[in-house]
């Protein structure tokens, strides 16, 4: 773990934010915002020397891992994750609504939103979501070190996620509820207060007309994760009594789509880093372990 002093003073780290996103404040100065935010909102009784932060590269969000290690108590480490959307406010609202929906379905382990701010008049100077820290490592980095029984456990747990994705039973009612309640829940209208009610009513009428014309008949719609890859699957094999998958990341970008759009199998699961095209992959694994 990097010491708090070196984190605050170091210029040797890779500034991924300034390299990849030129319109974003570089990590060399943003770290001071993170420190102020942590002292004001997470650990108001802590000292700056106890707090550490790591700016992690993310495409849709700026990800910051922030932790506190009390002086003289190395075993007491608290960790959180700050997610800052790189684009418009609608993206933050969508992320919050999706994760809120997923918390109703415990079979998909997703990060927990602890608090959020849809405005930028805060210590970070940005909209943000504060989430719990997920213990473990990515499946991408740990797959080769897992035993065969642990790999099978990963496959079974992923199979349950694929087999039972959250799905609304009444598509028309689901859409109308989204239009009526989504932005009210988040307390942040997508459009101005004058324009949104009219657009909301139009969308509700559209859903009703589509239902009357039979567009939703025998239409199974479910939640699709658009980037379910090993780097977004967190595993923790240390606790044998708990599920080995500790969380599935990037669930915030999931969308509701017809079921046939969710049917691409996780080829990486049994190809062990090999051919990703199902048509070119070996029909039988070379060994029982694959």
PDB file of C-alpha atoms in Angstrom:
ATOM      1  CA  UNK A   1       0.000   0.000   0.000  1.00  0.00           C
ATOM      2  CA  UNK A   2       1.386   3.385  -0.987  1.00  0.00           C
ATOM      3  CA  UNK A   3       1.990   5.670   1.950  1.00  0.00           C
ATOM      4  CA  UNK A   4      -0.305   8.715   2.246  1.00  0.00           C
ATOM      5  CA  UNK A   5       2.630  11.107   1.964  1.00  0.00           C
ATOM      6  CA  UNK A   6       3.951   9.538  -1.239  1.00  0.00           C
ATOM      7  CA  UNK A   7       0.445   9.506  -2.707  1.00  0.00           C
ATOM      8  CA  UNK A   8       0.028  13.218  -2.113  1.00  0.00           C
ATOM      9  CA  UNK A   9       3.525  14.206  -3.274  1.00  0.00           C
ATOM     10  CA  UNK A  10       4.441  11.647  -5.919  1.00  0.00           C
ATOM     11  CA  UNK A  11       4.859  12.720  -9.532  1.00  0.00           C
ATOM     12  CA  UNK A  12       6.103   9.348 -10.738  1.00  0.00           C
ATOM     13  CA  UNK A  13       2.761   7.600 -11.210  1.00  0.00           C
ATOM     14  CA  UNK A  14       1.104   7.176 -14.573  1.00  0.00           C
ATOM     15  CA  UNK A  15      -1.412   9.948 -15.044  1.00  0.00           C
ATOM     16  CA  UNK A  16      -3.973   7.855 -16.915  1.00  0.00           C
ATOM     17  CA  UNK A  17      -6.644  10.516 -16.659  1.00  0.00           C
ATOM     18  CA  UNK A  18      -4.690  13.288 -18.368  1.00  0.00           C
ATOM     19  CA  UNK A  19      -3.336  10.911 -21.012  1.00  0.00           C
ATOM     20  CA  UNK A  20      -6.624   9.383 -22.066  1.00  0.00           C
ATOM     21  CA  UNK A  21      -9.071  12.213 -21.313  1.00  0.00           C
ATOM     22  CA  UNK A  22      -7.569  15.592 -22.044  1.00  0.00           C
ATOM     23  CA  UNK A  23     -10.649  17.508 -20.867  1.00  0.00           C
ATOM     24  CA  UNK A  24     -10.411  15.970 -17.392  1.00  0.00           C
ATOM     25  CA  UNK A  25      -8.430  17.315 -14.459  1.00  0.00           C
ATOM     26  CA  UNK A  26      -5.144  15.393 -14.148  1.00  0.00           C
ATOM     27  CA  UNK A  27      -4.573  13.081 -11.216  1.00  0.00           C
ATOM     28  CA  UNK A  28      -1.678  15.216  -9.968  1.00  0.00           C
ATOM     29  CA  UNK A  29      -4.152  17.900  -8.862  1.00  0.00           C
ATOM     30  CA  UNK A  30      -7.385  15.906  -8.614  1.00  0.00           C
ATOM     31  CA  UNK A  31      -5.905  13.862  -5.736  1.00  0.00           C
ATOM     32  CA  UNK A  32      -6.228  16.935  -3.512  1.00  0.00           C
ATOM     33  CA  UNK A  33      -9.951  17.124  -4.319  1.00  0.00           C
ATOM     34  CA  UNK A  34     -10.275  13.445  -3.387  1.00  0.00           C
ATOM     35  CA  UNK A  35      -8.515  14.096  -0.070  1.00  0.00           C
ATOM     36  CA  UNK A  36     -10.822  17.021   0.764  1.00  0.00           C
ATOM     37  CA  UNK A  37     -13.862  14.959  -0.207  1.00  0.00           C
ATOM     38  CA  UNK A  38     -12.783  12.025   1.972  1.00  0.00           C
ATOM     39  CA  UNK A  39     -12.148  14.256   4.980  1.00  0.00           C
ATOM     40  CA  UNK A  40     -15.470  16.068   4.577  1.00  0.00           C
ATOM     41  CA  UNK A  41     -17.806  13.247   3.598  1.00  0.00           C
ATOM     42  CA  UNK A  42     -16.333   9.853   4.556  1.00  0.00           C
ATOM     43  CA  UNK A  43     -13.903  10.203   7.464  1.00  0.00           C
ATOM     44  CA  UNK A  44     -14.423  13.635   9.066  1.00  0.00           C
ATOM     45  CA  UNK A  45     -12.379  12.617  12.131  1.00  0.00           C
ATOM     46  CA  UNK A  46      -9.423  11.231  10.166  1.00  0.00           C
ATOM     47  CA  UNK A  47      -6.147  12.933   9.324  1.00  0.00           C
ATOM     48  CA  UNK A  48      -4.737  13.427   5.842  1.00  0.00           C
ATOM     49  CA  UNK A  49      -1.868  11.060   6.608  1.00  0.00           C
ATOM     50  CA  UNK A  50      -4.343   8.188   7.088  1.00  0.00           C
ATOM     51  CA  UNK A  51      -6.000   8.516   3.673  1.00  0.00           C
ATOM     52  CA  UNK A  52      -4.824   7.087   0.379  1.00  0.00           C
ATOM     53  CA  UNK A  53      -6.307   7.194  -3.113  1.00  0.00           C
ATOM     54  CA  UNK A  54      -5.707   5.543  -6.470  1.00  0.00           C
ATOM     55  CA  UNK A  55      -7.025   6.929  -9.757  1.00  0.00           C
ATOM     56  CA  UNK A  56      -8.038   3.947 -11.911  1.00  0.00           C
ATOM     57  CA  UNK A  57      -8.548   4.094 -15.665  1.00  0.00           C
ATOM     58  CA  UNK A  58     -12.165   3.682 -16.774  1.00  0.00           C
ATOM     59  CA  UNK A  59     -13.805   4.382 -20.101  1.00  0.00           C
ATOM     60  CA  UNK A  60     -17.257   5.633 -19.074  1.00  0.00           C
ATOM     61  CA  UNK A  61     -16.374   6.676 -15.536  1.00  0.00           C
ATOM     62  CA  UNK A  62     -13.403   8.000 -13.643  1.00  0.00           C
ATOM     63  CA  UNK A  63     -12.807   5.430 -10.893  1.00  0.00           C
ATOM     64  CA  UNK A  64     -11.063   6.366  -7.650  1.00  0.00           C
ATOM     65  CA  UNK A  65     -10.247   3.836  -4.928  1.00  0.00           C
ATOM     66  CA  UNK A  66     -10.034   5.663  -1.614  1.00  0.00           C
ATOM     67  CA  UNK A  67      -8.973   4.064   1.661  1.00  0.00           C
ATOM     68  CA  UNK A  68      -8.157   4.923   5.254  1.00  0.00           C
ATOM     69  CA  UNK A  69      -5.626   3.160   7.457  1.00  0.00           C
ATOM     70  CA  UNK A  70      -5.623   4.560  11.018  1.00  0.00           C
ATOM     71  CA  UNK A  71      -2.158   5.296  12.357  1.00  0.00           C
ATOM     72  CA  UNK A  72      -0.868   2.386  14.430  1.00  0.00           C
ATOM     73  CA  UNK A  73      -3.741   0.099  13.370  1.00  0.00           C
ATOM     74  CA  UNK A  74      -2.671  -1.574  10.110  1.00  0.00           C
ATOM     75  CA  UNK A  75      -5.397  -4.209  10.363  1.00  0.00           C
ATOM     76  CA  UNK A  76      -8.191  -1.615  10.256  1.00  0.00           C
ATOM     77  CA  UNK A  77      -8.421  -0.556   6.613  1.00  0.00           C
ATOM     78  CA  UNK A  78     -11.625   0.951   5.234  1.00  0.00           C
ATOM     79  CA  UNK A  79     -12.095   1.197   1.476  1.00  0.00           C
ATOM     80  CA  UNK A  80     -14.626   2.805  -0.848  1.00  0.00           C
ATOM     81  CA  UNK A  81     -14.967   3.493  -4.566  1.00  0.00           C
ATOM     82  CA  UNK A  82     -15.849   6.852  -6.109  1.00  0.00           C
ATOM     83  CA  UNK A  83     -17.326   6.722  -9.622  1.00  0.00           C
ATOM     84  CA  UNK A  84     -17.414   9.975 -11.584  1.00  0.00           C
ATOM     85  CA  UNK A  85     -19.202   9.887 -14.960  1.00  0.00           C
ATOM     86  CA  UNK A  86     -17.188  11.396 -17.792  1.00  0.00           C
ATOM     87  CA  UNK A  87     -20.219  12.543 -19.752  1.00  0.00           C
ATOM     88  CA  UNK A  88     -23.671  14.061 -19.199  1.00  0.00           C
ATOM     89  CA  UNK A  89     -25.926  13.945 -16.142  1.00  0.00           C
ATOM     90  CA  UNK A  90     -28.277  11.508 -17.855  1.00  0.00           C
ATOM     91  CA  UNK A  91     -25.591   8.853 -17.623  1.00  0.00           C
ATOM     92  CA  UNK A  92     -25.357   9.201 -13.848  1.00  0.00           C
ATOM     93  CA  UNK A  93     -29.131   8.977 -13.496  1.00  0.00           C
ATOM     94  CA  UNK A  94     -29.212   5.863 -15.662  1.00  0.00           C
ATOM     95  CA  UNK A  95     -26.465   4.210 -13.599  1.00  0.00           C
ATOM     96  CA  UNK A  96     -28.267   4.932 -10.348  1.00  0.00           C
ATOM     97  CA  UNK A  97     -31.588   3.607 -11.630  1.00  0.00           C
ATOM     98  CA  UNK A  98     -30.040   0.414 -13.027  1.00  0.00           C
ATOM     99  CA  UNK A  99     -28.151  -0.416  -9.832  1.00  0.00           C
ATOM    100  CA  UNK A 100     -31.236   0.366  -7.762  1.00  0.00           C
ATOM    101  CA  UNK A 101     -33.187  -2.124  -9.868  1.00  0.00           C
ATOM    102  CA  UNK A 102     -30.462  -4.766  -9.535  1.00  0.00           C
ATOM    103  CA  UNK A 103     -30.501  -4.525  -5.738  1.00  0.00           C
ATOM    104  CA  UNK A 104     -34.014  -5.999  -5.936  1.00  0.00           C
ATOM    105  CA  UNK A 105     -32.518  -9.140  -7.510  1.00  0.00           C
ATOM    106  CA  UNK A 106     -29.861 -10.529  -5.186  1.00  0.00           C
ATOM    107  CA  UNK A 107     -28.801 -13.283  -7.594  1.00  0.00           C
ATOM    108  CA  UNK A 108     -26.777 -10.693  -9.522  1.00  0.00           C
ATOM    109  CA  UNK A 109     -24.054  -9.405  -7.166  1.00  0.00           C
ATOM    110  CA  UNK A 110     -23.505  -5.743  -7.963  1.00  0.00           C
ATOM    111  CA  UNK A 111     -21.827  -2.855  -6.111  1.00  0.00           C
ATOM    112  CA  UNK A 112     -23.931  -0.968  -3.582  1.00  0.00           C
ATOM    113  CA  UNK A 113     -24.575   2.754  -3.971  1.00  0.00           C
ATOM    114  CA  UNK A 114     -23.939   4.349  -0.569  1.00  0.00           C
ATOM    115  CA  UNK A 115     -24.586   7.939  -1.588  1.00  0.00           C
ATOM    116  CA  UNK A 116     -24.435  10.165  -4.657  1.00  0.00           C
ATOM    117  CA  UNK A 117     -24.580  13.757  -5.827  1.00  0.00           C
ATOM    118  CA  UNK A 118     -26.062  14.780  -9.168  1.00  0.00           C
ATOM    119  CA  UNK A 119     -24.573  18.267  -8.926  1.00  0.00           C
ATOM    120  CA  UNK A 120     -20.987  19.480  -9.053  1.00  0.00           C
ATOM    121  CA  UNK A 121     -20.977  21.966  -6.147  1.00  0.00           C
ATOM    122  CA  UNK A 122     -19.042  19.630  -3.860  1.00  0.00           C
ATOM    123  CA  UNK A 123     -15.426  18.976  -2.876  1.00  0.00           C
ATOM    124  CA  UNK A 124     -14.836  16.866  -5.987  1.00  0.00           C
ATOM    125  CA  UNK A 125     -16.274  19.526  -8.277  1.00  0.00           C
ATOM    126  CA  UNK A 126     -18.114  16.710 -10.083  1.00  0.00           C
ATOM    127  CA  UNK A 127     -21.176  14.491  -9.956  1.00  0.00           C
ATOM    128  CA  UNK A 128     -20.320  11.194  -8.306  1.00  0.00           C
ATOM    129  CA  UNK A 129     -21.486   7.886  -6.847  1.00  0.00           C
ATOM    130  CA  UNK A 130     -19.871   6.504  -3.686  1.00  0.00           C
ATOM    131  CA  UNK A 131     -19.906   2.690  -3.608  1.00  0.00           C
ATOM    132  CA  UNK A 132     -18.672  -0.108  -1.381  1.00  0.00           C
ATOM    133  CA  UNK A 133     -15.291  -1.622  -2.148  1.00  0.00           C
ATOM    134  CA  UNK A 134     -15.408  -5.103  -3.700  1.00  0.00           C
ATOM    135  CA  UNK A 135     -12.858  -7.513  -2.275  1.00  0.00           C
ATOM    136  CA  UNK A 136     -11.098 -10.011  -4.492  1.00  0.00           C
ATOM    137  CA  UNK A 137      -9.514  -9.813  -7.919  1.00  0.00           C
ATOM    138  CA  UNK A 138     -10.758  -9.863 -11.481  1.00  0.00           C
ATOM    139  CA  UNK A 139     -11.393 -13.208 -13.109  1.00  0.00           C
ATOM    140  CA  UNK A 140      -9.017 -12.101 -15.862  1.00  0.00           C
ATOM    141  CA  UNK A 141      -6.066 -11.892 -13.476  1.00  0.00           C
ATOM    142  CA  UNK A 142      -6.921 -14.879 -11.279  1.00  0.00           C
ATOM    143  CA  UNK A 143      -8.312 -17.491 -13.698  1.00  0.00           C
ATOM    144  CA  UNK A 144      -5.033 -19.357 -14.173  1.00  0.00           C
ATOM    145  CA  UNK A 145      -4.494 -19.622 -10.410  1.00  0.00           C
ATOM    146  CA  UNK A 146      -7.948 -21.091  -9.684  1.00  0.00           C
ATOM    147  CA  UNK A 147      -8.323 -24.800  -9.065  1.00  0.00           C
ATOM    148  CA  UNK A 148     -10.588 -26.845 -11.311  1.00  0.00           C
ATOM    149  CA  UNK A 149     -13.364 -27.032  -8.685  1.00  0.00           C
ATOM    150  CA  UNK A 150     -13.177 -23.248  -8.261  1.00  0.00           C
ATOM    151  CA  UNK A 151     -13.478 -22.749 -12.020  1.00  0.00           C
ATOM    152  CA  UNK A 152     -16.523 -25.000 -12.043  1.00  0.00           C
ATOM    153  CA  UNK A 153     -18.021 -22.933  -9.226  1.00  0.00           C
ATOM    154  CA  UNK A 154     -17.493 -19.767 -11.275  1.00  0.00           C
ATOM    155  CA  UNK A 155     -19.216 -21.418 -14.252  1.00  0.00           C
ATOM    156  CA  UNK A 156     -22.210 -22.515 -12.169  1.00  0.00           C
ATOM    157  CA  UNK A 157     -22.675 -19.074 -10.647  1.00  0.00           C
ATOM    158  CA  UNK A 158     -22.378 -17.366 -14.038  1.00  0.00           C
ATOM    159  CA  UNK A 159     -24.867 -19.885 -15.398  1.00  0.00           C
ATOM    160  CA  UNK A 160     -27.442 -18.767 -12.839  1.00  0.00           C
ATOM    161  CA  UNK A 161     -26.889 -15.150 -13.860  1.00  0.00           C
ATOM    162  CA  UNK A 162     -27.443 -16.046 -17.529  1.00  0.00           C
ATOM    163  CA  UNK A 163     -30.380 -18.346 -16.828  1.00  0.00           C
ATOM    164  CA  UNK A 164     -32.378 -16.017 -14.617  1.00  0.00           C
ATOM    165  CA  UNK A 165     -31.838 -12.414 -15.717  1.00  0.00           C
ATOM    166  CA  UNK A 166     -34.225  -9.903 -14.133  1.00  0.00           C
ATOM    167  CA  UNK A 167     -37.164  -9.399 -16.452  1.00  0.00           C
ATOM    168  CA  UNK A 168     -40.421  -7.433 -16.243  1.00  0.00           C
ATOM    169  CA  UNK A 169     -43.514  -9.637 -16.642  1.00  0.00           C
ATOM    170  CA  UNK A 170     -45.639  -6.798 -18.030  1.00  0.00           C
ATOM    171  CA  UNK A 171     -43.569  -4.790 -20.526  1.00  0.00           C
ATOM    172  CA  UNK A 172     -46.161  -2.049 -20.981  1.00  0.00           C
ATOM    173  CA  UNK A 173     -46.585  -1.451 -17.256  1.00  0.00           C
ATOM    174  CA  UNK A 174     -42.831  -1.614 -16.728  1.00  0.00           C
ATOM    175  CA  UNK A 175     -42.166   1.069 -19.349  1.00  0.00           C
ATOM    176  CA  UNK A 176     -44.873   3.357 -18.015  1.00  0.00           C
ATOM    177  CA  UNK A 177     -43.541   3.015 -14.472  1.00  0.00           C
ATOM    178  CA  UNK A 178     -40.060   3.923 -15.724  1.00  0.00           C
ATOM    179  CA  UNK A 179     -41.369   7.031 -17.469  1.00  0.00           C
ATOM    180  CA  UNK A 180     -43.486   8.092 -14.478  1.00  0.00           C
ATOM    181  CA  UNK A 181     -41.125   7.343 -11.628  1.00  0.00           C
ATOM    182  CA  UNK A 182     -37.528   7.114 -12.797  1.00  0.00           C
ATOM    183  CA  UNK A 183     -36.561  10.772 -12.669  1.00  0.00           C
ATOM    184  CA  UNK A 184     -38.819  11.438  -9.692  1.00  0.00           C
ATOM    185  CA  UNK A 185     -36.898   8.811  -7.702  1.00  0.00           C
ATOM    186  CA  UNK A 186     -33.569  10.325  -8.678  1.00  0.00           C
ATOM    187  CA  UNK A 187     -34.785  13.876  -8.105  1.00  0.00           C
ATOM    188  CA  UNK A 188     -33.029  14.995 -11.273  1.00  0.00           C
ATOM    189  CA  UNK A 189     -35.208  15.439 -14.376  1.00  0.00           C
ATOM    190  CA  UNK A 190     -33.591  14.553 -17.673  1.00  0.00           C
ATOM    191  CA  UNK A 191     -35.031  17.681 -19.231  1.00  0.00           C
ATOM    192  CA  UNK A 192     -36.271  20.944 -17.817  1.00  0.00           C
ATOM    193  CA  UNK A 193     -39.345  20.873 -15.596  1.00  0.00           C
ATOM    194  CA  UNK A 194     -41.376  22.473 -18.399  1.00  0.00           C
ATOM    195  CA  UNK A 195     -40.422  20.042 -21.170  1.00  0.00           C
ATOM    196  CA  UNK A 196     -40.294  16.737 -19.295  1.00  0.00           C
ATOM    197  CA  UNK A 197     -44.009  16.272 -18.372  1.00  0.00           C
ATOM    198  CA  UNK A 198     -45.118  16.573 -22.008  1.00  0.00           C
ATOM    199  CA  UNK A 199     -42.427  14.170 -23.226  1.00  0.00           C
ATOM    200  CA  UNK A 200     -43.204  11.768 -20.384  1.00  0.00           C
ATOM    201  CA  UNK A 201     -46.887  11.669 -21.374  1.00  0.00           C
ATOM    202  CA  UNK A 202     -45.981  11.059 -25.012  1.00  0.00           C
ATOM    203  CA  UNK A 203     -43.765   8.132 -24.058  1.00  0.00           C
ATOM    204  CA  UNK A 204     -46.531   6.624 -21.908  1.00  0.00           C
ATOM    205  CA  UNK A 205     -49.010   6.907 -24.790  1.00  0.00           C
ATOM    206  CA  UNK A 206     -46.468   5.304 -27.119  1.00  0.00           C
ATOM    207  CA  UNK A 207     -46.082   2.326 -24.768  1.00  0.00           C
ATOM    208  CA  UNK A 208     -49.859   1.902 -24.540  1.00  0.00           C
ATOM    209  CA  UNK A 209     -50.283   2.086 -28.322  1.00  0.00           C
ATOM    210  CA  UNK A 210     -47.533  -0.480 -28.882  1.00  0.00           C
ATOM    211  CA  UNK A 211     -49.208  -2.818 -26.389  1.00  0.00           C
ATOM    212  CA  UNK A 212     -52.592  -2.386 -28.121  1.00  0.00           C
ATOM    213  CA  UNK A 213     -51.019  -3.314 -31.461  1.00  0.00           C
ATOM    214  CA  UNK A 214     -49.489  -6.490 -30.009  1.00  0.00           C
ATOM    215  CA  UNK A 215     -45.831  -5.484 -30.034  1.00  0.00           C
ATOM    216  CA  UNK A 216     -45.315  -6.808 -26.501  1.00  0.00           C
ATOM    217  CA  UNK A 217     -47.142 -10.101 -26.966  1.00  0.00           C
ATOM    218  CA  UNK A 218     -44.839 -13.070 -26.311  1.00  0.00           C
ATOM    219  CA  UNK A 219     -41.979 -10.596 -26.061  1.00  0.00           C
ATOM    220  CA  UNK A 220     -39.586 -11.639 -23.324  1.00  0.00           C
ATOM    221  CA  UNK A 221     -37.463  -8.673 -22.329  1.00  0.00           C
ATOM    222  CA  UNK A 222     -34.590  -9.001 -19.884  1.00  0.00           C
ATOM    223  CA  UNK A 223     -31.600  -7.111 -18.556  1.00  0.00           C
ATOM    224  CA  UNK A 224     -28.491  -7.451 -20.722  1.00  0.00           C
ATOM    225  CA  UNK A 225     -24.989  -6.730 -19.491  1.00  0.00           C
ATOM    226  CA  UNK A 226     -23.216  -5.241 -22.503  1.00  0.00           C
ATOM    227  CA  UNK A 227     -19.694  -6.028 -21.349  1.00  0.00           C
ATOM    228  CA  UNK A 228     -19.707  -9.245 -19.321  1.00  0.00           C
ATOM    229  CA  UNK A 229     -16.030 -10.108 -19.730  1.00  0.00           C
ATOM    230  CA  UNK A 230     -13.472 -11.542 -17.258  1.00  0.00           C
ATOM    231  CA  UNK A 231     -12.159  -8.102 -16.306  1.00  0.00           C
ATOM    232  CA  UNK A 232     -15.654  -7.187 -15.038  1.00  0.00           C
ATOM    233  CA  UNK A 233     -16.129 -10.311 -12.909  1.00  0.00           C
ATOM    234  CA  UNK A 234     -14.681 -10.080  -9.396  1.00  0.00           C
ATOM    235  CA  UNK A 235     -13.881 -13.346  -7.612  1.00  0.00           C
ATOM    236  CA  UNK A 236     -12.828 -14.129  -4.050  1.00  0.00           C
ATOM    237  CA  UNK A 237     -11.971 -17.803  -3.522  1.00  0.00           C
ATOM    238  CA  UNK A 238     -10.813 -17.335   0.084  1.00  0.00           C
ATOM    239  CA  UNK A 239     -14.268 -17.829   1.639  1.00  0.00           C
ATOM    240  CA  UNK A 240     -15.406 -21.310   0.599  1.00  0.00           C
ATOM    241  CA  UNK A 241     -18.804 -20.884   2.293  1.00  0.00           C
ATOM    242  CA  UNK A 242     -19.755 -17.884   0.135  1.00  0.00           C
ATOM    243  CA  UNK A 243     -20.229 -17.506  -3.634  1.00  0.00           C
ATOM    244  CA  UNK A 244     -16.885 -17.258  -5.399  1.00  0.00           C
ATOM    245  CA  UNK A 245     -18.128 -14.348  -7.552  1.00  0.00           C
ATOM    246  CA  UNK A 246     -18.011 -11.330  -5.250  1.00  0.00           C
ATOM    247  CA  UNK A 247     -19.432  -8.865  -7.785  1.00  0.00           C
ATOM    248  CA  UNK A 248     -20.128  -8.191 -11.430  1.00  0.00           C
ATOM    249  CA  UNK A 249     -18.874  -4.758 -12.425  1.00  0.00           C
ATOM    250  CA  UNK A 250     -20.147  -2.313 -15.063  1.00  0.00           C
ATOM    251  CA  UNK A 251     -23.751  -3.329 -14.404  1.00  0.00           C
ATOM    252  CA  UNK A 252     -24.586   0.372 -14.542  1.00  0.00           C
ATOM    253  CA  UNK A 253     -24.574   0.268 -18.352  1.00  0.00           C
ATOM    254  CA  UNK A 254     -26.943  -2.693 -18.601  1.00  0.00           C
ATOM    255  CA  UNK A 255     -30.044  -2.258 -20.761  1.00  0.00           C
ATOM    256  CA  UNK A 256     -33.397  -3.985 -21.190  1.00  0.00           C
ATOM    257  CA  UNK A 257     -33.542  -5.752 -24.557  1.00  0.00           C
ATOM    258  CA  UNK A 258     -35.260  -8.759 -26.164  1.00  0.00           C
ATOM    259  CA  UNK A 259     -33.870 -12.021 -24.826  1.00  0.00           C
ATOM    260  CA  UNK A 260     -32.211 -13.045 -28.093  1.00  0.00           C
ATOM    261  CA  UNK A 261     -29.776 -10.138 -27.663  1.00  0.00           C
ATOM    262  CA  UNK A 262     -28.539 -11.648 -24.374  1.00  0.00           C
ATOM    263  CA  UNK A 263     -27.714 -15.118 -25.659  1.00  0.00           C
ATOM    264  CA  UNK A 264     -24.055 -14.829 -26.632  1.00  0.00           C
ATOM    265  CA  UNK A 265     -22.297 -17.461 -24.492  1.00  0.00           C
ATOM    266  CA  UNK A 266     -19.180 -16.592 -22.475  1.00  0.00           C
ATOM    267  CA  UNK A 267     -16.721 -18.286 -24.835  1.00  0.00           C
ATOM    268  CA  UNK A 268     -13.813 -17.105 -22.694  1.00  0.00           C
ATOM    269  CA  UNK A 269     -15.095 -19.307 -19.858  1.00  0.00           C
ATOM    270  CA  UNK A 270     -14.192 -22.593 -21.536  1.00  0.00           C
ATOM    271  CA  UNK A 271     -11.645 -21.452 -24.103  1.00  0.00           C
ATOM    272  CA  UNK A 272      -9.148 -20.550 -21.365  1.00  0.00           C
ATOM    273  CA  UNK A 273      -7.958 -17.486 -23.222  1.00  0.00           C
ATOM    274  CA  UNK A 274      -8.064 -19.186 -26.611  1.00  0.00           C
ATOM    275  CA  UNK A 275     -10.272 -18.724 -29.658  1.00  0.00           C
ATOM    276  CA  UNK A 276     -13.161 -16.330 -29.023  1.00  0.00           C
ATOM    277  CA  UNK A 277     -15.109 -17.130 -32.200  1.00  0.00           C
ATOM    278  CA  UNK A 278     -17.439 -20.057 -31.521  1.00  0.00           C
ATOM    279  CA  UNK A 279     -17.199 -21.187 -35.151  1.00  0.00           C
ATOM    280  CA  UNK A 280     -13.410 -21.514 -34.938  1.00  0.00           C
ATOM    281  CA  UNK A 281     -13.074 -22.953 -31.456  1.00  0.00           C
ATOM    282  CA  UNK A 282     -12.217 -26.615 -30.860  1.00  0.00           C
ATOM    283  CA  UNK A 283     -15.321 -28.767 -30.503  1.00  0.00           C
ATOM    284  CA  UNK A 284     -13.770 -30.741 -27.632  1.00  0.00           C
ATOM    285  CA  UNK A 285     -11.362 -29.522 -24.944  1.00  0.00           C
ATOM    286  CA  UNK A 286      -7.844 -31.018 -25.111  1.00  0.00           C
ATOM    287  CA  UNK A 287      -8.026 -32.150 -21.442  1.00  0.00           C
ATOM    288  CA  UNK A 288     -10.836 -32.753 -18.907  1.00  0.00           C
ATOM    289  CA  UNK A 289      -9.936 -29.415 -17.330  1.00  0.00           C
ATOM    290  CA  UNK A 290     -10.397 -27.615 -20.669  1.00  0.00           C
TER     291      UNK A 290
END
